[in-house]
Structures are given as structure tokens and as C-alpha cells.
Tab-separated table of N, CA and C in Angstrom:
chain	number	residue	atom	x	y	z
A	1	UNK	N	-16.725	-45.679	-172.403
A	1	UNK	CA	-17.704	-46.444	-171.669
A	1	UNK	C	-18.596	-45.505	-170.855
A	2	UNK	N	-19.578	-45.955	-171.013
A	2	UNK	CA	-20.727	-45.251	-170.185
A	2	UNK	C	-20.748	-44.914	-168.311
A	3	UNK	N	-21.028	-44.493	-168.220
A	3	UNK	CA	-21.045	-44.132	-167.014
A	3	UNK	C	-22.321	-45.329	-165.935
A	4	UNK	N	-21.755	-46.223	-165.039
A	4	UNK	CA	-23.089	-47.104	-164.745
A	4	UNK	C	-23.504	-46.489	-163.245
A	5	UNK	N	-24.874	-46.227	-163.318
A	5	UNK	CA	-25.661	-45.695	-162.217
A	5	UNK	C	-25.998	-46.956	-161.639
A	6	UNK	N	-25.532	-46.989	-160.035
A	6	UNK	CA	-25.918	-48.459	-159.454
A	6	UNK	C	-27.153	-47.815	-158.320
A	7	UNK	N	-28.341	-48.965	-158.632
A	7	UNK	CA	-29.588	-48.681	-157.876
A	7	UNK	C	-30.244	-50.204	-157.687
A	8	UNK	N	-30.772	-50.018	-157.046
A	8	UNK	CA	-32.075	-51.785	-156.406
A	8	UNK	C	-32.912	-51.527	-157.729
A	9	UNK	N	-33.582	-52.931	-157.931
A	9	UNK	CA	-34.752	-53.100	-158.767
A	9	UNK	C	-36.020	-51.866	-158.512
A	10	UNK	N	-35.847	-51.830	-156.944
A	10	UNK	CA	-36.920	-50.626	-156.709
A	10	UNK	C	-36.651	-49.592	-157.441
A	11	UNK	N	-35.622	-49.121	-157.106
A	11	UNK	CA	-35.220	-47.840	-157.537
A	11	UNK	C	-35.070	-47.730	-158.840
A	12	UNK	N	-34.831	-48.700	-159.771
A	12	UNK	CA	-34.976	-48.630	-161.408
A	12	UNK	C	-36.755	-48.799	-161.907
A	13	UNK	N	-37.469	-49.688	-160.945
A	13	UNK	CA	-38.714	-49.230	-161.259
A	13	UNK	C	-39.515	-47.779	-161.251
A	14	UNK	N	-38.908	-47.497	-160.219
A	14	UNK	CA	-39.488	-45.965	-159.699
A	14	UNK	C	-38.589	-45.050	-160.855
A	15	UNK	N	-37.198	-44.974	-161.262
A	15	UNK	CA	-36.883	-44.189	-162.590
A	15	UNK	C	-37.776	-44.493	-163.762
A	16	UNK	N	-38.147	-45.594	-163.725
A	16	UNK	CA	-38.765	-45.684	-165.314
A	16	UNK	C	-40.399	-45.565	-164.859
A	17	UNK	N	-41.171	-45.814	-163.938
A	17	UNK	CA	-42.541	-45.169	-163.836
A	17	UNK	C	-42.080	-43.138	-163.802
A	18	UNK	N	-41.463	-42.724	-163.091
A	18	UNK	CA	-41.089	-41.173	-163.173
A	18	UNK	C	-41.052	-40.920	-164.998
A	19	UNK	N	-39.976	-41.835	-165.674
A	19	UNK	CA	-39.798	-41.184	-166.633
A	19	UNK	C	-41.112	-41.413	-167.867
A	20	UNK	N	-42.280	-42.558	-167.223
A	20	UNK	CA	-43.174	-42.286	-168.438
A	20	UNK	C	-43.730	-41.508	-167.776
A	21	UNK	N	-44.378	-41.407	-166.775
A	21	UNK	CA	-45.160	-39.422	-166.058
A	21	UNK	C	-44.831	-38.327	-166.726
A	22	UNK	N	-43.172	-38.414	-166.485
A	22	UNK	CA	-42.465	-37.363	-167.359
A	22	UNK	C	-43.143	-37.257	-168.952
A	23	UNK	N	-42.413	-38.340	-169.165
A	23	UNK	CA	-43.271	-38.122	-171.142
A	23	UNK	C	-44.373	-38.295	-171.178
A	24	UNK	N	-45.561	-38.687	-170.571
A	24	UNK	CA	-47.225	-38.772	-171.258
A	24	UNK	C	-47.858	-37.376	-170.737
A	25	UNK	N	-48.053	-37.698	-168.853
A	25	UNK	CA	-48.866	-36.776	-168.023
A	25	UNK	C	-48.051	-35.424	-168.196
A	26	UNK	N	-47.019	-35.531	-167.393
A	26	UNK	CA	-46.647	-33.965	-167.367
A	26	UNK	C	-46.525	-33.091	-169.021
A	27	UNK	N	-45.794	-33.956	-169.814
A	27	UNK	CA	-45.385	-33.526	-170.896
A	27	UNK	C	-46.830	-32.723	-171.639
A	28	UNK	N	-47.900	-33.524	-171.595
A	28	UNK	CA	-49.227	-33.002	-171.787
A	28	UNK	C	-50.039	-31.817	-170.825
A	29	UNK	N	-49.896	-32.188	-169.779
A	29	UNK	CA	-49.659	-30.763	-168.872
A	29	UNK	C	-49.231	-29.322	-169.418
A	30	UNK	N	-48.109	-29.640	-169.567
A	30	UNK	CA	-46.840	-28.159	-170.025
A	30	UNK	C	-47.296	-27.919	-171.898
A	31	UNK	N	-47.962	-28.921	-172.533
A	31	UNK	CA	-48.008	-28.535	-173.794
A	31	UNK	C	-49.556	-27.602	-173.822
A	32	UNK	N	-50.328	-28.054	-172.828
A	32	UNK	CA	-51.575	-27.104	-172.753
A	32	UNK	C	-51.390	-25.997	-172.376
A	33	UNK	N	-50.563	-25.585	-171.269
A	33	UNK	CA	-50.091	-24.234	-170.523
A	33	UNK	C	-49.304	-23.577	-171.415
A	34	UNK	N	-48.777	-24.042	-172.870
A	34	UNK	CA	-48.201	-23.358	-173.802
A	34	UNK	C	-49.429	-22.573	-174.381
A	35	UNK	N	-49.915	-23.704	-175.130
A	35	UNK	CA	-51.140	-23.538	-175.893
A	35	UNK	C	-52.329	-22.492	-175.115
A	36	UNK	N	-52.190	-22.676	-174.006
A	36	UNK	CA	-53.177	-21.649	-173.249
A	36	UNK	C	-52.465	-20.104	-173.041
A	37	UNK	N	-51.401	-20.063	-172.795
A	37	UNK	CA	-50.105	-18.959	-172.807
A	37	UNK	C	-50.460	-18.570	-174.234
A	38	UNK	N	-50.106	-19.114	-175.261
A	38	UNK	CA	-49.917	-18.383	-176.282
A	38	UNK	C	-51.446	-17.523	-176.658
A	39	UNK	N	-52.621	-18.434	-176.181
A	39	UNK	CA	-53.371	-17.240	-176.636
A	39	UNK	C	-54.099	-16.099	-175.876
A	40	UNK	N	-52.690	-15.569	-174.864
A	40	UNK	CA	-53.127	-14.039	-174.262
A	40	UNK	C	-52.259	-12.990	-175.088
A	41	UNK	N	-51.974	-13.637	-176.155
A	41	UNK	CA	-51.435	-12.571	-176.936
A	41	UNK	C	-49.859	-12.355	-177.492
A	42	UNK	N	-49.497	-11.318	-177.341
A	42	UNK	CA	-47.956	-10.968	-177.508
A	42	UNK	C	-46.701	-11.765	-176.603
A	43	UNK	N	-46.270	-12.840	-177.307
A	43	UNK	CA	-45.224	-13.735	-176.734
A	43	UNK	C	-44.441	-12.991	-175.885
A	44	UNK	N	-43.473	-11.540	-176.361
A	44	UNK	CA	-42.433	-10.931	-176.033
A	44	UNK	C	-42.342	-10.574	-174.777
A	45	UNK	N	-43.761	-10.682	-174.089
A	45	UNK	CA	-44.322	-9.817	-172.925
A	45	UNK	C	-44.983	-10.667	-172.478
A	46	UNK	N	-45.144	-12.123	-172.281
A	46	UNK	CA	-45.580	-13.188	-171.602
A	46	UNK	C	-45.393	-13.984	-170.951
A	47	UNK	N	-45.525	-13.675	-169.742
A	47	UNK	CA	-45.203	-14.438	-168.345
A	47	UNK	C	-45.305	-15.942	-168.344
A	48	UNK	N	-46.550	-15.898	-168.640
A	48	UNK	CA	-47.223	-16.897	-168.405
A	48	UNK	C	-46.391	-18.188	-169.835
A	49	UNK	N	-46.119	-17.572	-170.565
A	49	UNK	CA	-45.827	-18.613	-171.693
A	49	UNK	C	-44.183	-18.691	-171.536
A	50	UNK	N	-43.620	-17.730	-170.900
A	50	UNK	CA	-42.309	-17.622	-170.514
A	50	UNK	C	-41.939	-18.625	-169.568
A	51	UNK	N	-42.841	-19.059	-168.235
A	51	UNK	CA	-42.852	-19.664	-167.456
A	51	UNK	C	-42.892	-21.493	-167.908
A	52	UNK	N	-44.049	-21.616	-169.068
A	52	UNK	CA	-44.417	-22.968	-169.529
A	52	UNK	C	-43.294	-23.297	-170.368
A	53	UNK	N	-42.709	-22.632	-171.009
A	53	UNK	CA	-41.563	-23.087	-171.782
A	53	UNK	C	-40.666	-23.070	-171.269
A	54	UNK	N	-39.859	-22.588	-169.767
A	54	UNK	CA	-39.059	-23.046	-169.011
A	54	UNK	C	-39.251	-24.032	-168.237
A	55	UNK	N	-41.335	-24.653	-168.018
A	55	UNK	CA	-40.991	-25.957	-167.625
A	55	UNK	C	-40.335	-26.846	-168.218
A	56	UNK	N	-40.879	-26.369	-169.648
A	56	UNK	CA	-41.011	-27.685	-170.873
A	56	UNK	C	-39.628	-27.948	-170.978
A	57	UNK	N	-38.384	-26.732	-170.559
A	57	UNK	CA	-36.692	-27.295	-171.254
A	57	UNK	C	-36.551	-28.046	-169.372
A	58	UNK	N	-37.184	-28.005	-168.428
A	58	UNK	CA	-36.540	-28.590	-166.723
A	58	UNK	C	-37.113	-30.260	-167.424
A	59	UNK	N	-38.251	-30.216	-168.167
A	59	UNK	CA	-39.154	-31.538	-168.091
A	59	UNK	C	-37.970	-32.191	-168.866
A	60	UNK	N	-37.996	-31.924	-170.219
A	60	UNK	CA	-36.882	-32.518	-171.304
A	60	UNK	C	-35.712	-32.753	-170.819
A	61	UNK	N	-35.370	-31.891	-169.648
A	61	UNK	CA	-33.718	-32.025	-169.362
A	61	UNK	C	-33.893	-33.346	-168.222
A	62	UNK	N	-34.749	-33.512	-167.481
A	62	UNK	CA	-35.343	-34.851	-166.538
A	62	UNK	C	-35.254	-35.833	-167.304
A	63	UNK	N	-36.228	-35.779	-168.978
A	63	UNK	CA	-36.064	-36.831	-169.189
A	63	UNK	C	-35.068	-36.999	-169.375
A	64	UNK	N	-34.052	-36.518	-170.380
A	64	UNK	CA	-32.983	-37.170	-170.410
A	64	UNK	C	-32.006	-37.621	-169.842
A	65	UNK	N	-32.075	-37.223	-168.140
A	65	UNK	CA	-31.060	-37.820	-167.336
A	65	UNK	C	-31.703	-38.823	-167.031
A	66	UNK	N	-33.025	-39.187	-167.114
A	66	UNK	CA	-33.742	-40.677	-166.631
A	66	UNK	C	-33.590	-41.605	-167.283
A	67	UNK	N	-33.623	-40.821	-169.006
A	67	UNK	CA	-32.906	-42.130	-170.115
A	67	UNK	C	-32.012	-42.303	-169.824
A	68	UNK	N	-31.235	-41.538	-169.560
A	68	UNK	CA	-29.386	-42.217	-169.508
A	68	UNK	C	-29.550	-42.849	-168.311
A	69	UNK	N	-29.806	-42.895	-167.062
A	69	UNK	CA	-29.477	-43.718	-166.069
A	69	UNK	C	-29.977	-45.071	-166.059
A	70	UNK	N	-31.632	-44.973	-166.629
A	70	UNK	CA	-32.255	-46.217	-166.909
A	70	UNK	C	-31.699	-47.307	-168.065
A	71	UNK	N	-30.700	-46.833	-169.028
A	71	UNK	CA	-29.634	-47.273	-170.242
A	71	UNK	C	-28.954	-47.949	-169.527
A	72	UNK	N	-28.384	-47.133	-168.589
A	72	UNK	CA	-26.679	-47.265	-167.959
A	72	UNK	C	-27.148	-47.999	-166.491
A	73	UNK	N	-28.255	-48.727	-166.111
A	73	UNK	CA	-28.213	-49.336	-164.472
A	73	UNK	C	-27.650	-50.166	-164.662
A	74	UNK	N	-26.792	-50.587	-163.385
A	74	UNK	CA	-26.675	-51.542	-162.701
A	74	UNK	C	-27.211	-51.558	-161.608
A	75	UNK	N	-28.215	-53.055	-161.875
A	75	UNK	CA	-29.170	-53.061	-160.556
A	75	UNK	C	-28.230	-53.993	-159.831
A	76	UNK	N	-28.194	-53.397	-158.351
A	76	UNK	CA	-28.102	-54.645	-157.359
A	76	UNK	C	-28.849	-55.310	-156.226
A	77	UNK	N	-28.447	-56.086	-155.909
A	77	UNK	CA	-29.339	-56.502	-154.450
A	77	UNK	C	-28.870	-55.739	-153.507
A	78	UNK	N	-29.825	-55.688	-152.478
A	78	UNK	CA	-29.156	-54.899	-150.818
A	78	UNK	C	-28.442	-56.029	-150.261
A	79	UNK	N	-27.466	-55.574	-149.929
A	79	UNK	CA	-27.118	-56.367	-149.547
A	79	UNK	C	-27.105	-57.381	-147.632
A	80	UNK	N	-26.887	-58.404	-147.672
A	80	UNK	CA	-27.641	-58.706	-146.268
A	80	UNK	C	-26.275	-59.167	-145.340
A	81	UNK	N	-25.175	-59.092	-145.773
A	81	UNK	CA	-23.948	-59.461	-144.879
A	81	UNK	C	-23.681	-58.260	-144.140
A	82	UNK	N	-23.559	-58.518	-143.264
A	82	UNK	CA	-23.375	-57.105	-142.106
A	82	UNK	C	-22.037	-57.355	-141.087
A	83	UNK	N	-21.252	-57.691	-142.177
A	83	UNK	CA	-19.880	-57.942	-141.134
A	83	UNK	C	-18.843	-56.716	-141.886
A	84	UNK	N	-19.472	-56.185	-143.046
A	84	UNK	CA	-18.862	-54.944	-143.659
A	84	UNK	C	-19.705	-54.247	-144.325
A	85	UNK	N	-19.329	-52.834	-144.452
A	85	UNK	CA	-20.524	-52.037	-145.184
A	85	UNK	C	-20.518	-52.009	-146.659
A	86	UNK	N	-22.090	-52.480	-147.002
A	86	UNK	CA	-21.738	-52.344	-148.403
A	86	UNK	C	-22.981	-52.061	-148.741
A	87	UNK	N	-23.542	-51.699	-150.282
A	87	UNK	CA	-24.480	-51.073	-151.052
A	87	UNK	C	-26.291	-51.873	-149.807
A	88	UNK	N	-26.755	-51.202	-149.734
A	88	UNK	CA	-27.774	-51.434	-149.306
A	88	UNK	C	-28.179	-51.187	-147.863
A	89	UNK	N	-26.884	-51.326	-147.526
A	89	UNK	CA	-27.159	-51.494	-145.766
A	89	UNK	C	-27.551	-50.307	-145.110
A	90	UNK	N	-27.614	-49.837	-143.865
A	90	UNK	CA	-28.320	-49.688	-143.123
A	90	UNK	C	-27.149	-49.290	-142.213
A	91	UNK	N	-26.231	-48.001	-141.521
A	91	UNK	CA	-24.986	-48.205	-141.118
A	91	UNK	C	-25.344	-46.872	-140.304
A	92	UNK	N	-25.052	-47.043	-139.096
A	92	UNK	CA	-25.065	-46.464	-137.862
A	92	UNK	C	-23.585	-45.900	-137.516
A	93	UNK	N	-23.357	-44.576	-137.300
A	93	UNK	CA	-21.876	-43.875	-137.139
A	93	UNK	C	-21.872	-43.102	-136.396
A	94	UNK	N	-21.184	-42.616	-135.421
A	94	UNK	CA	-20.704	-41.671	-134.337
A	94	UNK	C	-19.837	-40.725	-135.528
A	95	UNK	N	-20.366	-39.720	-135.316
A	95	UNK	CA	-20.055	-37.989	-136.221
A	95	UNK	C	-18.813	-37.579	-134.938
A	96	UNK	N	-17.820	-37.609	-134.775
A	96	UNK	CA	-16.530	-36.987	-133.944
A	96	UNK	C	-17.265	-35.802	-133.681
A	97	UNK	N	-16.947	-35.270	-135.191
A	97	UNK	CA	-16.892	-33.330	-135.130
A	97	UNK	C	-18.627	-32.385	-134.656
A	98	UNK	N	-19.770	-33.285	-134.920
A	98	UNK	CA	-20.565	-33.092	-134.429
A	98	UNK	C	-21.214	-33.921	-133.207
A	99	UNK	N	-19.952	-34.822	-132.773
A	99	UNK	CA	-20.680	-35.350	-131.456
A	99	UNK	C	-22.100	-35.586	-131.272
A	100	UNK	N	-22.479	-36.691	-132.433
A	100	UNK	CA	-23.848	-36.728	-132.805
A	100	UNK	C	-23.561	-38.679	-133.307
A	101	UNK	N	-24.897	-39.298	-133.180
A	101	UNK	CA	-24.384	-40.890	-133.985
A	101	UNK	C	-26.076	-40.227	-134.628
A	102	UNK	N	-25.447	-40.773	-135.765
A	102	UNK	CA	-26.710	-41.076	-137.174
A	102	UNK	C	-26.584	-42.454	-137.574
A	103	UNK	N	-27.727	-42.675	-137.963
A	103	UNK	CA	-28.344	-43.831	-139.495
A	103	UNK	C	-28.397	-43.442	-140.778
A	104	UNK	N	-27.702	-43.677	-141.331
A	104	UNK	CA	-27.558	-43.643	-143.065
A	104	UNK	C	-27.647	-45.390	-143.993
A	105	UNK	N	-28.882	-45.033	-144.690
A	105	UNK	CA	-28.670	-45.964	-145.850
A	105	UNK	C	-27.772	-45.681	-146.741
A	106	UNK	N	-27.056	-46.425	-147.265
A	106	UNK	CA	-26.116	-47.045	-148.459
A	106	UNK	C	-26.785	-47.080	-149.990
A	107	UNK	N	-27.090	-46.407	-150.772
A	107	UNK	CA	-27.787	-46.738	-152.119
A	107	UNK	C	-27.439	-46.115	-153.312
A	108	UNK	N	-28.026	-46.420	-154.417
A	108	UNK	CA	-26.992	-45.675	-155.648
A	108	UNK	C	-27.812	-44.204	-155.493
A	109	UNK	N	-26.799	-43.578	-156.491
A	109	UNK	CA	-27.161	-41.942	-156.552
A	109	UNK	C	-28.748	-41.775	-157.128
A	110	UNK	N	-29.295	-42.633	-157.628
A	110	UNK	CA	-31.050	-42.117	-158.293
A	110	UNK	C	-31.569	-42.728	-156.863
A	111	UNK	N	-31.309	-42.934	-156.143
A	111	UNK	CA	-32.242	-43.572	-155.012
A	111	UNK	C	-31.688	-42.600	-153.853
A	112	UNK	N	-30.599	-42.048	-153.882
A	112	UNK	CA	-30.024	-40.767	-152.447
A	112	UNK	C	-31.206	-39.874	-152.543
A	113	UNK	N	-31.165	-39.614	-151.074
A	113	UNK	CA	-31.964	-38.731	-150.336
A	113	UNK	C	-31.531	-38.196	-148.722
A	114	UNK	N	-30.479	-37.052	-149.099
A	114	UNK	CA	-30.604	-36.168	-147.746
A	114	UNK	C	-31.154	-35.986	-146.617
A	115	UNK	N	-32.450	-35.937	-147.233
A	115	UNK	CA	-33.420	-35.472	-146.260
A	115	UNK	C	-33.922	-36.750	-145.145
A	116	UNK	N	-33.622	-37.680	-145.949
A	116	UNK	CA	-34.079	-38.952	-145.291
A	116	UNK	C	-33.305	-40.116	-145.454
A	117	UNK	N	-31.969	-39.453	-145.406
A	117	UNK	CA	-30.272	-39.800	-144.733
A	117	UNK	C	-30.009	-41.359	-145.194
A	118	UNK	N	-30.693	-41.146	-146.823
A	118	UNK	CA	-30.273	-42.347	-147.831
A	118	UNK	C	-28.856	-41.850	-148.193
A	119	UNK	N	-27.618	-42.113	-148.685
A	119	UNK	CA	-26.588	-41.692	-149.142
A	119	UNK	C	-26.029	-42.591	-150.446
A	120	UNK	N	-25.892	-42.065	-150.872
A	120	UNK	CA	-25.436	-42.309	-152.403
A	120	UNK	C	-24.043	-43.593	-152.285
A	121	UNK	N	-23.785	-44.308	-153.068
A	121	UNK	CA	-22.734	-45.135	-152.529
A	121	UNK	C	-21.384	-43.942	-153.547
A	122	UNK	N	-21.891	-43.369	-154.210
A	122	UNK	CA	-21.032	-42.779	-154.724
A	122	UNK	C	-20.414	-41.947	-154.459
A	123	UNK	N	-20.852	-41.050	-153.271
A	123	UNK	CA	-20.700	-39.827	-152.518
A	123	UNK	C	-19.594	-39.757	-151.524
A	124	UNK	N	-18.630	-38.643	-151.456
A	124	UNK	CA	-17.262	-38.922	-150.892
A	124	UNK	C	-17.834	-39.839	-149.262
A	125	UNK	N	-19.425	-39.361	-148.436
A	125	UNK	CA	-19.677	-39.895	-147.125
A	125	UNK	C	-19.450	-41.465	-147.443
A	126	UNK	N	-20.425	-41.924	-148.659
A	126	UNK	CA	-20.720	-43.333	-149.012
A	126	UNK	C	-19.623	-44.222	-149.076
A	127	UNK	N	-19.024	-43.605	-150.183
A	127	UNK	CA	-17.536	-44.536	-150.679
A	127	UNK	C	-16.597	-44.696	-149.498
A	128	UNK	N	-16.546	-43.561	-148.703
A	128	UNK	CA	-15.806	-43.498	-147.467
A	128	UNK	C	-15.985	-45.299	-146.579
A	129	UNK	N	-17.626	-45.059	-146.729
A	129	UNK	CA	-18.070	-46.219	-145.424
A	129	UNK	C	-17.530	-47.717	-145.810
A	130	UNK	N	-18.209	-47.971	-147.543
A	130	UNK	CA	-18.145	-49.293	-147.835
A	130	UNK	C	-17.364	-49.705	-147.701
A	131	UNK	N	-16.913	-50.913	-146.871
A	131	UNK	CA	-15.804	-51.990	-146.811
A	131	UNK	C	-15.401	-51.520	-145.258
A	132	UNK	N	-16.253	-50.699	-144.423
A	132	UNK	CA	-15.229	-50.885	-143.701
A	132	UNK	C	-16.447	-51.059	-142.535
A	133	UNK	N	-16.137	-51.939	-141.302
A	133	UNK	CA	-16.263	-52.519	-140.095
A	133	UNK	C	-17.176	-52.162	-139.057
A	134	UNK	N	-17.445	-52.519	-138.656
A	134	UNK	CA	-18.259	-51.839	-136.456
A	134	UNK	C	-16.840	-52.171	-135.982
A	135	UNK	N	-16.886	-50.654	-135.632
A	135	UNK	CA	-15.567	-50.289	-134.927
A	135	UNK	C	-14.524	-49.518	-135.545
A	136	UNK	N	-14.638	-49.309	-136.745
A	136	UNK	CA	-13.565	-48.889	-137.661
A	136	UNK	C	-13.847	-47.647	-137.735
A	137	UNK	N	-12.931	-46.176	-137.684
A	137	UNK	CA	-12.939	-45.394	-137.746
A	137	UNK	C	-12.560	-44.817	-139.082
A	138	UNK	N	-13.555	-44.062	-139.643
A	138	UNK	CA	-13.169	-43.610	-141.327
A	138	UNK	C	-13.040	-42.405	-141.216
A	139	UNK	N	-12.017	-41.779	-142.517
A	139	UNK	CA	-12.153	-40.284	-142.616
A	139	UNK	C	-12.585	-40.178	-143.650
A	140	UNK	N	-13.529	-39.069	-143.953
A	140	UNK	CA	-14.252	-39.047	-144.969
A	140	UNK	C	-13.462	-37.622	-145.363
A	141	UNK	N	-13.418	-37.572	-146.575
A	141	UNK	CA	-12.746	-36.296	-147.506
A	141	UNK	C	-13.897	-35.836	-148.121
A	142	UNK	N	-14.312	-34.597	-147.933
A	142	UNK	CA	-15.561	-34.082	-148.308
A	142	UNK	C	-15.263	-32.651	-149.467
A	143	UNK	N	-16.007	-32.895	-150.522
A	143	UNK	CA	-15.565	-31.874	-151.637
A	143	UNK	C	-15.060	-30.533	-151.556
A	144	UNK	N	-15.396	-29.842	-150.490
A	144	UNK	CA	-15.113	-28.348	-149.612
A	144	UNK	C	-13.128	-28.638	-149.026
A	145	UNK	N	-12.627	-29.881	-149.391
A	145	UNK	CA	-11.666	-29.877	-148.383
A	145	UNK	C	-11.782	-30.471	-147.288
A	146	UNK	N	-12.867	-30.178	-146.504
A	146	UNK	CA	-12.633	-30.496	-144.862
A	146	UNK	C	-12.936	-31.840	-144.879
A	147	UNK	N	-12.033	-32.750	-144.145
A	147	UNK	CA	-11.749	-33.899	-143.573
A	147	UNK	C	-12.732	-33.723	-142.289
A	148	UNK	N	-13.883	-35.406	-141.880
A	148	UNK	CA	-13.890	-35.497	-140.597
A	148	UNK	C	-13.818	-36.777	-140.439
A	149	UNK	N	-14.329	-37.390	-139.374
A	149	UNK	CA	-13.771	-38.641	-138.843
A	149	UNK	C	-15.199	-39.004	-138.585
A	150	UNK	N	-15.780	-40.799	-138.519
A	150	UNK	CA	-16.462	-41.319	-138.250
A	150	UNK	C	-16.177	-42.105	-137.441
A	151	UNK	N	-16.943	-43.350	-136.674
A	151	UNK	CA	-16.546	-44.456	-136.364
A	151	UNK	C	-18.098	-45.164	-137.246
A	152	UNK	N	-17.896	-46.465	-137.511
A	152	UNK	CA	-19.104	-47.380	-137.362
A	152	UNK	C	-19.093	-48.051	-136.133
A	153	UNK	N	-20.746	-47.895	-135.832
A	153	UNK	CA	-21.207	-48.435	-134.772
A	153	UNK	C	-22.260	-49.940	-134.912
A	154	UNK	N	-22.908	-49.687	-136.229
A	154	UNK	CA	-23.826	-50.619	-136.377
A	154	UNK	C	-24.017	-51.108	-137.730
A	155	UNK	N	-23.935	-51.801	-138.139
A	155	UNK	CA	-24.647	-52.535	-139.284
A	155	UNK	C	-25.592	-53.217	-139.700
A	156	UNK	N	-26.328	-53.246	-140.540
A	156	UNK	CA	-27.628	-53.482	-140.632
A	156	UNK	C	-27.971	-53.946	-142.161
């Protein structure tokens, strides 16, 4: 059985607009920068065509993780019950070990973002949270080994 990538309707729209960019615009992009590469001459010694054909295997290797996830979604709703954490929400936590409280969204792995403290529901932080409470203290097991401790504070 396939592997199912869980994401919102948004987030399966936004994979499948990415993945035709991927195949029309960019793909046409990288096939000119070949075509323009190849005619400064001697391949063996070409930067420039060395460079376009390592886009062209990053582009191909995109698409195909966009086909497989867009195959394999399960879309869900966000969810709006906030008496436990689950896919969608919006979950406020006191960090113990960094004596810090953050906001993290809840969402599938094609929709996580670090930088802007979306979290994957799949991710040892994510899986940690879902199902559990305001007030409930979780330990999260993080791939390195190190254990830390949360509390939830808010739900949303």
C-alpha cells in the first residue's frame, strides 16, 4: 500500500498548480538553457550546460515526488474542535527546555513549513501533540534521541 500524504484541499491545489509550472514553464526554461549551453561548444568543459542539466535531474526529481503525493492525498478538513489537538489546528505550547511558548500549525508534510512554524502532523513534534489537551504535558522524542517536554496552552 501506498504511502498517503495527508494535506487540506489548499494544499493539494497548490501541489498540483506547482507540479504543472514544474512540467510546462520551468521544464521549458531548463530545455532552452540546454539548448543555449550546448552551443558554446565542447560539452566536457561546460559549465554552463553542466549546471542546466543538473537543474533538469532537481526539476524531474520534484516532479516526481509531486506525482506521487498528488496520487497518494488524503485531503482533510482543518479541523474546528479545539477540545484536542488535531490536523489543522492552531496549538500554542510552553517549550520547558527553552523556556519559550510558541504557535505551531498542525498540517500534512506538503504543506510543513519551519520557517513559518507550520508542522507536519507527521513529524515526531506533530504526532507528539495530536490528541492531546490545554494543559497536558507531552514528551516529544525527537530523531537525534533527545527527549523534551511541552505543555499545551492553547488551542485554536
Amino acid at each position: 500500500m501506498a504511502e498517503e500524504f495527508i494535506m487540506t484541499q489548499e494544499g493539494y491545489d497548490e501541489a498540483k498548480e506547482r507540479l504543472k509550472y514544474l512540467q510546462t514553464e520551468k521544464k521549458k526554461e531548463i530545455t532552452e538553457r540546454i539548448k543555449v549551453a550546448r552551443g558554446f561548444g565542447d560539452l566536457s568543459e561546460n559549465a554552463e550546460y553542466d549546471a542546466a542539466k543538473n537543474e533538469e535531474a532537481l526539476n524531474e526529481s520534484e516532479i516526481r515526488e509531486l506525482e506521487n503525493k498528488i496520487k497518494n492525498a488524503k485531503i482533510m478538513a482543518e479541523s474546528t474542535d479545539n477540545s484536542k489537538v488535531h490536523f489543522g489546528n492552531t496549538v500554542t505550547v510552553y517549550d520547558y527546555d527553552l523556556e519559550e511558548t510558541v504557535t505551531y500549525k498542525i498540517m500534512g508534510s506538503t504543506e510543513a513549513d519551519p520557517d513559518k512554524n507550520i508542522v507536519s502532523i507527521d513529524s515526531p513534534f506533530g504526532s507528539a501533540l495530536v490528541g492531546a489537551r490545554c494543559g497536558d504535558k507531552v514528551t516529544v522524542h525527537a530523531p537525534n534521541g533527545f527527549d523534551y517536554e511541552v505543555e499545551i496552552k492553547e488551542i485554536r
